[in-house]
Every structure is written in structure tokens, then in C-alpha cells.
CSV table of C-alpha atoms in Angstrom, one decimal:
chain,number,residue,atom,x,y,z
A,741,MET,CA,0.0,0.0,0.0
A,742,MET,CA,1.3,3.4,-1.0
A,743,ARG,CA,1.7,6.0,1.7
A,744,ALA,CA,0.4,9.5,0.9
A,745,HIS,CA,3.0,12.2,0.9
A,746,LEU,CA,0.5,15.0,0.6
A,747,ILE,CA,-3.2,15.5,1.4
A,748,ILE,CA,-5.0,18.6,0.1
A,749,PHE,CA,-8.2,19.7,1.9
A,750,ASP,CA,-10.6,21.9,-0.1
A,751,CYS,CA,-12.6,23.7,2.6
A,752,ASP,CA,-14.0,26.5,0.6
A,753,GLY,CA,-17.5,27.0,1.8
A,754,VAL,CA,-17.2,24.2,4.3
A,755,LEU,CA,-15.5,25.8,7.3
A,756,VAL,CA,-15.7,29.5,6.1
A,757,ASP,CA,-17.8,31.0,3.4
A,758,SER,CA,-14.9,32.9,1.8
A,759,GLU,CA,-17.1,34.3,-1.0
A,760,LEU,CA,-19.2,36.2,1.4
A,761,LEU,CA,-16.2,37.5,3.3
A,762,SER,CA,-14.6,38.5,0.0
A,763,CYS,CA,-17.7,40.4,-1.2
A,764,ARG,CA,-17.9,42.2,2.1
A,765,CYS,CA,-14.3,43.4,1.7
A,766,LEU,CA,-15.1,44.4,-1.8
A,767,CYS,CA,-18.0,46.5,-0.6
A,768,GLU,CA,-15.7,48.2,1.9
A,769,ALA,CA,-13.1,48.9,-0.7
A,770,LEU,CA,-15.7,50.3,-3.1
A,771,ALA,CA,-17.1,52.5,-0.4
A,772,GLY,CA,-13.6,54.0,0.0
A,773,CYS,CA,-13.9,55.0,-3.7
A,774,GLY,CA,-17.3,56.6,-3.1
A,775,ILE,CA,-19.3,53.7,-4.6
A,776,GLU,CA,-22.0,52.4,-2.2
A,777,VAL,CA,-23.0,48.8,-3.1
A,778,GLY,CA,-24.6,46.1,-0.9
A,779,VAL,CA,-23.2,42.7,-0.3
A,780,GLU,CA,-26.1,40.9,-2.1
A,781,GLU,CA,-25.5,43.1,-5.2
A,782,THR,CA,-21.8,42.5,-5.0
A,783,LEU,CA,-22.4,38.7,-4.9
A,784,ASP,CA,-24.7,38.9,-7.9
A,785,LEU,CA,-22.4,41.1,-10.0
A,786,PHE,CA,-18.9,39.9,-9.1
A,787,LEU,CA,-18.9,36.4,-7.5
A,788,GLY,CA,-16.1,34.5,-9.3
A,789,ARG,CA,-15.0,37.5,-11.3
A,790,SER,CA,-11.7,39.3,-11.2
A,791,LEU,CA,-10.9,42.8,-9.8
A,792,ASP,CA,-10.4,43.8,-13.4
A,793,ALA,CA,-14.0,43.0,-14.1
A,794,VAL,CA,-15.0,45.1,-11.1
A,795,VAL,CA,-13.0,48.1,-12.4
A,796,GLU,CA,-14.4,47.6,-15.9
A,797,HIS,CA,-18.0,47.4,-14.6
A,798,TYR,CA,-17.8,50.7,-12.8
A,799,GLN,CA,-15.8,52.5,-15.5
A,800,GLY,CA,-18.5,51.4,-17.9
A,801,LEU,CA,-21.0,53.2,-15.6
A,802,GLY,CA,-18.8,56.3,-15.7
A,803,ARG,CA,-17.5,55.8,-12.1
A,804,SER,CA,-13.8,56.3,-11.6
A,805,ILE,CA,-11.7,53.7,-9.7
A,806,PRO,CA,-8.2,54.6,-8.6
A,807,ARG,CA,-5.2,52.9,-10.2
A,808,ASN,CA,-4.2,51.4,-6.8
A,809,PHE,CA,-7.6,49.7,-6.4
A,810,PRO,CA,-8.1,47.9,-4.1
A,811,PRO,CA,-6.2,50.0,-1.5
A,812,SER,CA,-3.8,47.9,0.5
């Protein structure tokens, strides 16, 4: 019997709902840019999408996003 050298646990959504936490952080970062958006809307619009998609979305609406978005 082979002995395992590595075990990978995928706990995304099992122990912590990281998507919800990520969208909450995104809401806070956007608020810092003067864009007020709720968590539910953020989940609907950006779940599984890149930060580039967020910037493109708001630029398409005529909203400016700073170059250093998200702030560190």
C-alpha cells in the first residue's frame, strides 16, 4: 500500500464562506472610492470574477476607480 505524501483539503464554503467575506471586503473597498453597493448586489455582480471585471464594470458606468484599487 502506498503511503500518501500530501493531502489537500478543499474547505472553501465548508468551514468558512470565503465568497461572502470577499464580497464584504469588496463593498468596503468600493465605499472607499465613493461607490456604495450592498453585499447581495456585489455577490450577484462579481462572484467568481476578477478585480479587473469590477473596475471595468464601474468604469463602464462612468465611475472612476483609482489605479491602486483595491487599496492595501
